[in-house]
CSV table of C-alpha atoms in Angstrom, one decimal:
chain,number,residue,atom,x,y,z
A,14,MET,CA,1.6,71.4,-1.7
A,15,ASN,CA,-1.0,69.1,-0.4
A,16,PRO,CA,-4.7,68.6,-1.9
A,17,PRO,CA,-7.6,70.3,0.3
A,18,LYS,CA,-8.8,67.9,2.6
A,19,ARG,CA,-13.1,67.1,1.3
A,20,LEU,CA,-14.6,66.5,4.8
A,21,ARG,CA,-18.5,65.6,3.8
A,22,THR,CA,-21.0,64.8,6.5
A,23,THR,CA,-24.4,64.7,4.3
A,24,GLY,CA,-24.9,62.8,1.1
A,25,ASN,CA,-26.0,65.3,-1.2
A,26,GLU,CA,-22.4,66.8,-2.2
A,27,ALA,CA,-21.2,63.6,-4.0
A,28,ASP,CA,-24.0,65.0,-6.5
A,29,ASP,CA,-21.3,67.9,-7.8
A,30,ARG,CA,-18.6,65.1,-8.3
A,31,ARG,CA,-18.0,63.6,-11.0
A,32,ALA,CA,-18.8,60.0,-10.9
A,33,VAL,CA,-16.1,57.0,-10.4
A,34,ASP,CA,-16.4,53.7,-11.4
A,35,VAL,CA,-15.6,52.2,-7.9
A,36,SER,CA,-16.2,53.7,-4.4
A,37,VAL,CA,-14.2,51.7,-1.2
A,38,ILE,CA,-16.9,51.8,1.1
A,39,MET,CA,-15.5,51.1,4.6
A,40,PRO,CA,-17.5,52.0,8.0
A,41,MET,CA,-14.8,53.1,10.5
A,42,TYR,CA,-14.7,52.2,14.6
A,43,ASN,CA,-11.8,52.1,16.9
A,44,ALA,CA,-9.7,50.6,14.3
A,45,SER,CA,-6.3,52.4,14.0
A,46,CYS,CA,-4.5,49.2,14.5
A,47,TRP,CA,-5.6,48.2,11.5
A,48,LEU,CA,-5.8,50.9,9.5
A,49,ASP,CA,-2.8,50.5,7.9
A,50,GLU,CA,-2.7,47.7,6.9
A,51,CYS,CA,-6.0,47.8,4.9
A,52,LEU,CA,-5.2,51.1,3.6
A,53,GLN,CA,-1.8,50.4,2.1
A,54,ALA,CA,-3.9,46.7,0.4
A,55,ILE,CA,-6.2,49.3,-1.3
A,56,LEU,CA,-3.6,52.0,-2.9
A,57,HIS,CA,-2.2,48.6,-4.8
A,58,GLN,CA,-4.9,47.9,-6.5
A,59,ASP,CA,-4.5,46.7,-10.3
A,60,PHE,CA,-7.7,48.2,-10.9
A,61,THR,CA,-7.1,50.5,-13.4
A,62,GLY,CA,-10.4,52.9,-13.3
A,63,THR,CA,-11.6,55.6,-11.8
A,64,MET,CA,-12.0,55.3,-7.6
A,65,GLU,CA,-12.6,56.5,-4.7
A,66,LEU,CA,-12.1,55.3,-0.5
A,67,SER,CA,-15.3,56.5,1.0
A,68,VAL,CA,-14.7,56.6,4.8
A,69,PHE,CA,-17.8,57.0,7.6
A,70,ASP,CA,-16.0,57.3,11.2
A,71,ASP,CA,-18.9,55.9,13.6
A,72,ALA,CA,-17.7,57.7,16.5
A,73,SER,CA,-14.2,56.0,17.0
A,74,THR,CA,-12.7,57.0,20.2
A,75,ASP,CA,-9.1,55.9,19.1
A,76,ASP,CA,-7.0,57.8,16.8
A,77,SER,CA,-8.4,55.8,13.4
A,78,ARG,CA,-9.8,59.3,12.2
A,79,ASN,CA,-6.1,60.7,11.4
A,80,VAL,CA,-4.4,57.5,10.4
A,81,VAL,CA,-7.0,57.7,7.4
A,82,GLU,CA,-5.8,61.5,7.3
A,83,ARG,CA,-2.1,60.3,6.9
A,84,TRP,CA,-3.0,57.8,4.2
A,85,ARG,CA,-5.3,60.7,2.0
A,86,GLU,CA,-1.8,62.1,0.1
A,87,ARG,CA,-0.7,58.4,-1.2
A,88,LEU,CA,-4.2,57.9,-2.2
A,89,GLU,CA,-4.9,61.1,-3.7
A,90,ALA,CA,-1.2,60.6,-5.3
A,91,ARG,CA,-2.3,56.5,-7.1
A,92,ALA,CA,-5.8,59.2,-8.1
A,93,ILE,CA,-7.5,57.3,-5.4
A,94,SER,CA,-9.8,60.0,-4.1
A,95,VAL,CA,-10.5,60.5,-0.2
A,96,VAL,CA,-13.7,61.4,1.1
A,97,VAL,CA,-13.8,61.1,5.0
A,98,SER,CA,-16.6,62.1,7.4
A,99,GLY,CA,-18.3,61.2,10.8
A,100,HIS,CA,-19.8,62.1,14.1
A,101,ASN,CA,-18.3,62.0,17.6
A,102,SER,CA,-21.4,61.4,19.5
A,103,ALA,CA,-20.9,59.4,22.9
A,104,GLN,CA,-21.9,56.0,21.2
A,105,PRO,CA,-21.3,54.9,18.0
A,106,ARG,CA,-24.9,54.3,16.0
A,107,GLY,CA,-23.9,51.0,14.1
A,108,VAL,CA,-22.7,49.5,11.0
A,109,GLY,CA,-26.2,49.7,9.2
A,110,TYR,CA,-25.8,54.1,9.4
A,111,ALA,CA,-22.1,53.6,9.1
A,112,LYS,CA,-22.4,52.3,6.0
A,113,ASN,CA,-25.1,53.8,4.2
A,114,LYS,CA,-23.8,57.3,5.5
A,115,ALA,CA,-20.7,56.7,3.5
A,116,ILE,CA,-22.6,55.8,0.7
A,117,SER,CA,-24.5,58.6,0.7
A,118,GLN,CA,-21.8,60.5,0.4
A,119,SER,CA,-19.6,58.2,-2.4
A,120,CYS,CA,-19.6,59.0,-6.2
A,121,GLY,CA,-19.3,55.3,-7.7
A,122,GLN,CA,-21.1,53.5,-9.9
A,123,TYR,CA,-20.0,50.1,-8.2
A,124,PHE,CA,-19.9,49.2,-4.0
A,125,CYS,CA,-17.0,47.4,-3.2
A,126,PHE,CA,-17.5,47.2,0.3
A,127,GLN,CA,-14.6,46.7,2.8
A,128,ASP,CA,-14.2,46.4,6.5
A,129,ALA,CA,-11.4,48.5,8.3
A,130,ASP,CA,-9.8,45.2,10.3
A,131,ASP,CA,-9.4,43.3,6.6
A,132,VAL,CA,-7.2,43.2,3.6
A,133,MET,CA,-7.7,42.8,-0.2
A,134,LEU,CA,-5.5,41.4,-2.4
A,135,PRO,CA,-4.2,43.7,-5.3
A,136,GLN,CA,-6.9,42.1,-7.6
A,137,ARG,CA,-9.8,41.9,-5.8
A,138,VAL,CA,-11.8,45.5,-7.0
A,139,ARG,CA,-10.5,44.4,-10.8
A,140,LEU,CA,-12.2,41.1,-10.2
A,141,GLN,CA,-15.1,41.7,-8.6
A,142,TYR,CA,-16.0,45.0,-11.0
A,143,GLU,CA,-15.9,42.4,-14.0
A,144,ALA,CA,-17.9,40.0,-12.2
A,145,SER,CA,-20.4,43.3,-11.4
A,146,THR,CA,-20.3,44.5,-14.6
A,147,LEU,CA,-22.0,41.2,-15.7
A,148,HIS,CA,-24.3,40.6,-13.1
A,149,PRO,CA,-25.2,44.2,-12.5
A,150,ASN,CA,-28.4,42.9,-10.1
A,151,SER,CA,-26.3,40.7,-8.2
A,152,LEU,CA,-24.4,40.4,-4.7
A,153,ILE,CA,-20.6,39.9,-5.9
A,154,GLY,CA,-18.5,37.9,-3.3
A,155,CYS,CA,-15.3,35.8,-3.1
A,156,LYS,CA,-13.0,33.6,-1.5
A,157,VAL,CA,-11.3,34.4,2.0
A,158,GLN,CA,-8.3,33.2,3.8
A,159,ARG,CA,-9.4,33.4,7.7
A,160,VAL,CA,-6.7,34.9,10.1
A,161,PRO,CA,-5.8,33.7,12.8
A,162,GLU,CA,-5.3,30.2,10.8
A,163,GLY,CA,-7.9,28.1,12.2
A,164,SER,CA,-10.5,29.9,13.4
A,165,THR,CA,-13.9,29.3,12.2
A,166,GLU,CA,-12.2,26.3,10.4
A,167,ARG,CA,-16.3,25.0,9.4
A,168,TYR,CA,-17.3,28.5,8.3
A,169,THR,CA,-14.5,29.3,6.4
A,170,ARG,CA,-14.7,26.2,4.4
A,171,TRP,CA,-18.5,26.2,4.1
A,172,ILE,CA,-17.8,30.3,2.4
A,173,ASN,CA,-14.8,28.8,0.4
A,174,THR,CA,-16.5,25.5,-1.3
A,175,ILE,CA,-20.2,25.9,-1.5
A,176,THR,CA,-21.0,25.8,-5.5
A,177,GLN,CA,-22.8,28.0,-7.4
A,178,ASP,CA,-25.5,27.1,-6.9
A,179,GLN,CA,-25.8,26.2,-2.8
A,180,LEU,CA,-25.3,30.3,-2.9
A,181,ILE,CA,-28.6,30.8,-3.6
A,182,THR,CA,-29.8,26.6,-2.0
A,183,GLN,CA,-27.8,27.3,1.2
A,184,VAL,CA,-29.2,30.6,2.4
A,185,TYR,CA,-31.6,29.1,4.9
A,186,MET,CA,-28.6,27.8,6.9
A,187,SER,CA,-27.4,29.2,10.8
A,188,HIS,CA,-23.8,31.1,8.9
A,189,GLY,CA,-25.8,33.6,7.5
A,190,PRO,CA,-25.2,35.0,4.0
A,191,THR,CA,-23.7,33.1,1.3
A,192,VAL,CA,-21.2,35.2,-0.1
A,193,VAL,CA,-19.9,37.5,3.0
A,194,MET,CA,-20.8,40.5,3.6
A,195,PRO,CA,-16.7,41.6,4.5
A,196,THR,CA,-16.4,40.5,0.3
A,197,TRP,CA,-19.5,41.9,-1.3
A,198,PHE,CA,-19.0,43.9,-4.3
A,199,CYS,CA,-22.5,45.5,-6.0
A,200,SER,CA,-24.0,47.8,-8.2
A,201,ARG,CA,-25.0,51.3,-6.9
A,202,ASN,CA,-28.0,50.8,-9.0
A,203,TRP,CA,-28.8,47.4,-7.1
A,204,TYR,CA,-28.0,49.2,-3.4
A,205,LEU,CA,-30.5,52.1,-4.7
A,206,LYS,CA,-33.4,49.1,-5.4
A,207,VAL,CA,-32.5,47.0,-2.2
A,208,GLY,CA,-31.2,49.2,0.7
A,209,PRO,CA,-30.7,51.4,2.5
A,210,PHE,CA,-29.3,48.9,5.1
A,211,ASP,CA,-31.1,48.6,8.6
A,212,GLU,CA,-30.1,50.9,11.1
A,213,GLY,CA,-31.1,49.9,14.6
A,214,GLY,CA,-27.2,49.1,15.6
A,215,LYS,CA,-25.7,47.1,18.4
A,216,GLY,CA,-27.7,43.2,18.1
A,217,VAL,CA,-29.1,44.1,14.5
A,218,PRO,CA,-27.8,41.5,11.7
A,219,GLU,CA,-28.1,44.2,9.1
A,220,ASP,CA,-26.2,42.4,6.2
A,221,LEU,CA,-28.2,39.6,6.7
A,222,LEU,CA,-31.6,41.5,6.1
A,223,PHE,CA,-30.2,43.3,3.2
A,224,PHE,CA,-29.2,39.8,2.0
A,225,TYR,CA,-32.8,38.9,2.2
A,226,GLN,CA,-33.9,41.5,0.9
A,227,SER,CA,-31.7,41.5,-2.6
A,228,LEU,CA,-33.0,37.6,-2.8
A,229,ARG,CA,-36.6,39.1,-2.2
A,230,GLN,CA,-36.0,41.4,-4.7
A,231,GLY,CA,-35.4,38.8,-7.5
A,232,GLY,CA,-31.2,39.6,-6.6
A,233,GLY,CA,-28.4,36.8,-7.7
A,234,VAL,CA,-25.7,35.8,-6.2
A,235,ALA,CA,-22.3,34.9,-7.6
A,236,ARG,CA,-18.6,34.8,-5.9
A,237,VAL,CA,-15.3,35.2,-7.5
A,238,ASP,CA,-14.0,32.1,-7.2
A,239,GLN,CA,-10.2,33.3,-5.6
A,240,CYS,CA,-9.4,34.0,-2.7
A,241,LEU,CA,-9.6,38.1,-2.9
A,242,LEU,CA,-9.5,38.9,1.3
A,243,VAL,CA,-7.8,38.2,4.0
A,244,TYR,CA,-10.8,38.1,6.5
A,245,ARG,CA,-10.0,38.7,9.9
A,246,TYR,CA,-11.4,37.3,13.0
A,247,HIS,CA,-11.1,39.1,16.8
A,248,GLU,CA,-13.7,39.4,19.5
A,249,LYS,CA,-14.5,43.3,18.6
A,250,ALA,CA,-16.1,42.4,15.6
A,251,THR,CA,-19.4,43.4,15.0
A,252,THR,CA,-20.7,39.9,15.0
A,253,HIS,CA,-20.6,38.8,18.2
A,254,SER,CA,-23.0,41.9,19.0
A,255,VAL,CA,-26.0,39.8,17.2
A,256,THR,CA,-27.7,36.6,19.3
A,257,GLU,CA,-28.3,33.4,17.4
A,258,GLU,CA,-32.1,33.6,18.3
A,259,THR,CA,-32.1,37.0,16.5
A,260,ILE,CA,-30.7,34.9,13.3
A,261,TRP,CA,-32.6,32.0,13.9
A,262,LYS,CA,-36.0,33.6,14.3
A,263,LEU,CA,-35.2,35.8,10.9
A,264,ARG,CA,-34.0,32.0,9.0
A,265,VAL,CA,-37.2,30.1,10.3
A,266,ASP,CA,-39.5,33.4,9.0
A,267,PHE,CA,-37.2,33.8,5.8
A,268,LEU,CA,-37.8,29.9,5.3
A,269,GLN,CA,-41.2,29.7,5.5
A,270,GLU,CA,-41.9,32.8,3.1
A,271,ARG,CA,-39.7,31.2,0.6
A,272,VAL,CA,-39.9,28.0,1.1
A,273,LEU,CA,-42.8,26.3,2.8
A,274,SER,CA,-45.5,28.5,1.6
A,275,GLN,CA,-44.6,26.2,-2.0
A,276,TRP,CA,-45.1,23.0,-0.2
A,277,GLU,CA,-47.8,20.8,0.9
A,278,SER,CA,-45.9,19.1,3.5
A,279,PHE,CA,-42.6,18.1,4.4
A,280,THR,CA,-40.3,15.8,6.4
A,281,ILE,CA,-38.1,17.2,9.5
A,282,TRP,CA,-34.8,15.6,8.8
A,283,ASN,CA,-33.6,15.3,12.2
A,284,ALA,CA,-36.0,14.1,15.1
A,285,GLY,CA,-33.5,15.8,18.2
A,286,LYS,CA,-33.0,18.9,19.6
A,287,GLN,CA,-32.8,21.1,16.1
A,288,GLY,CA,-36.0,19.2,14.9
A,289,ARG,CA,-37.7,20.1,17.3
A,290,LYS,CA,-36.7,23.3,17.3
A,291,LEU,CA,-37.5,24.0,14.1
A,292,TYR,CA,-41.0,22.4,14.0
A,293,ARG,CA,-41.7,24.7,17.6
A,294,SER,CA,-40.4,28.0,15.8
A,295,LEU,CA,-43.3,27.4,13.1
A,296,SER,CA,-46.6,29.0,12.3
A,297,PRO,CA,-49.4,27.0,13.0
A,298,THR,CA,-50.0,26.0,9.4
A,299,ASN,CA,-46.9,24.9,8.7
A,300,GLN,CA,-46.6,22.9,11.2
A,301,LYS,CA,-49.6,21.3,10.2
A,302,LYS,CA,-47.5,20.6,7.4
A,303,VAL,CA,-44.9,18.6,8.8
A,304,LYS,CA,-46.0,14.8,8.4
A,305,ALA,CA,-43.1,13.3,10.0
A,306,PHE,CA,-39.5,13.3,11.3
A,307,CYS,CA,-37.1,11.3,10.7
A,308,ASP,CA,-33.6,10.3,11.4
A,309,VAL,CA,-31.3,7.5,11.8
A,310,ASP,CA,-31.2,7.3,15.8
A,311,ASP,CA,-33.3,3.6,16.4
A,312,ASN,CA,-33.8,5.0,20.1
A,313,LYS,CA,-35.5,8.1,19.0
A,314,ILE,CA,-37.2,6.0,15.6
A,315,GLN,CA,-38.7,3.8,18.6
A,316,LYS,CA,-40.6,5.7,20.5
A,317,GLY,CA,-42.9,6.2,17.2
A,318,PHE,CA,-44.0,9.7,17.2
A,319,TYR,CA,-43.2,13.3,18.8
A,320,THR,CA,-45.3,14.8,21.2
A,321,TYR,CA,-45.8,18.7,21.2
A,322,GLU,CA,-46.5,18.9,24.1
A,323,GLU,CA,-46.6,22.7,25.0
A,324,SER,CA,-49.3,22.6,22.3
A,325,LYS,CA,-52.9,24.3,23.1
A,326,GLN,CA,-54.3,22.1,20.7
A,327,ARG,CA,-56.5,19.1,22.2
A,328,PRO,CA,-55.1,15.9,21.3
A,329,LYS,CA,-52.0,17.4,21.5
A,330,PRO,CA,-50.5,17.1,18.0
A,331,LYS,CA,-48.4,14.1,17.4
A,332,ILE,CA,-45.6,13.6,14.8
A,333,PRO,CA,-44.5,10.4,13.3
A,334,VAL,CA,-40.7,9.2,13.4
A,335,LEU,CA,-39.5,7.4,10.9
A,336,HIS,CA,-36.1,5.9,9.3
A,337,TYR,CA,-34.9,8.4,7.1
A,338,LYS,CA,-35.2,5.3,4.2
A,339,ASP,CA,-39.1,5.2,5.2
A,340,ALA,CA,-39.3,9.0,4.8
A,341,SER,CA,-40.5,10.8,1.9
A,342,ALA,CA,-39.5,14.8,0.4
A,343,PRO,CA,-39.4,17.4,0.5
A,344,PHE,CA,-37.0,17.4,3.6
A,345,ILE,CA,-35.7,20.3,5.8
A,346,ILE,CA,-32.9,18.7,7.2
A,347,CYS,CA,-31.2,20.6,10.6
A,348,ILE,CA,-28.5,18.9,10.9
A,349,LYS,CA,-24.7,20.5,10.6
A,350,LEU,CA,-22.8,20.0,7.8
A,351,ASP,CA,-19.7,18.3,7.6
A,352,MET,CA,-20.6,16.9,11.1
A,353,THR,CA,-21.5,14.1,10.4
A,354,GLY,CA,-18.0,12.7,8.7
A,355,GLY,CA,-19.8,12.0,5.5
A,356,VAL,CA,-22.7,10.0,6.3
A,357,LEU,CA,-25.4,12.9,6.0
A,358,GLU,CA,-24.4,13.3,2.2
A,359,GLU,CA,-24.3,9.8,1.6
A,360,ASN,CA,-27.9,9.6,2.8
A,361,LEU,CA,-28.7,12.2,1.3
A,362,ASN,CA,-27.3,10.7,-2.2
A,363,SER,CA,-28.7,7.4,-1.2
A,364,LEU,CA,-32.1,8.8,-1.3
A,365,GLN,CA,-31.0,10.5,-5.6
A,366,LEU,CA,-32.4,13.8,-3.8
A,367,LYS,CA,-31.9,17.5,-5.2
A,368,GLU,CA,-31.0,20.0,-3.4
A,369,GLY,CA,-33.0,23.1,-3.7
A,370,MET,CA,-36.1,20.9,-5.2
A,371,ASP,CA,-36.2,18.0,-2.5
A,372,TYR,CA,-34.4,19.6,0.1
A,373,TYR,CA,-33.0,22.8,1.8
A,374,HIS,CA,-30.5,22.5,4.5
A,375,PHE,CA,-31.7,24.9,7.8
A,376,ASN,CA,-28.6,24.1,10.0
């Protein structure tokens, strides 16, 4: 006899079910072609605690919901309870909304966030649960295997190789959260303190907003240094709906709030396009704190200064352009990491600067 189907649609029914250790939180939208692989991986977790799968279907027009229902019996036979709900509106409401709904119907003490198009390795829940119980006020990530292999090569290398310290110092970079959302694991209590996710829908980087809010609340960031997720790259991924300009503005605001507000003056490392764009994006107060640009390009250095032509100030601000050896810390570095063949890193090391104190990466 099949267990009765539990179709939950609001946030309060979880209260009358017994709490489990981990809820796998899975928003879903037109994911049927990936779901068998995804759900089989959840079935094969080696975690010995109690688990549930909480799925919220964000108006899929394919047979995603049917695929999940076909897996219900196998999952429940392994004592993984399955809670599924969703809506059938004409348009999806967005990833933030779907995550919040999946959480509100769940009853886990910890959350393992899982995208429907990714595949967790068998030890994922166990190892991230162990890390999360040690760091209950942190977002826990892991290393990833990117498929297809070679897609987003630099981004994948960054995800997997930044150090524990850099998980905190490199939060202003264009890559976004230093532990990527599809790898997140955290306690219910921490989500309740930080969340919910922004429900603005398409074009809103709900993961970055939540990540910044977690840091504002004093939250930590940690990574299990094993590959625990196959992280799929494809053109339909929701990441592609967020514009670079949206991300840029959020990053600049967060940098000003967390770093530049603490500094009396600083140097922008890069007198080229990106450095000048950062300068123009700053508040007037922080523009005044820029004592110089620095660079290695003789042509830029020989010009002597950068004139902020768009300024309404008279005379227009002129910012000196120096060789990096003549400039003084602290620096905001607007040069892409691992794009200079190690030259940038050598230059920073030659000045004996400490990341997170003497400089921050912005690009």
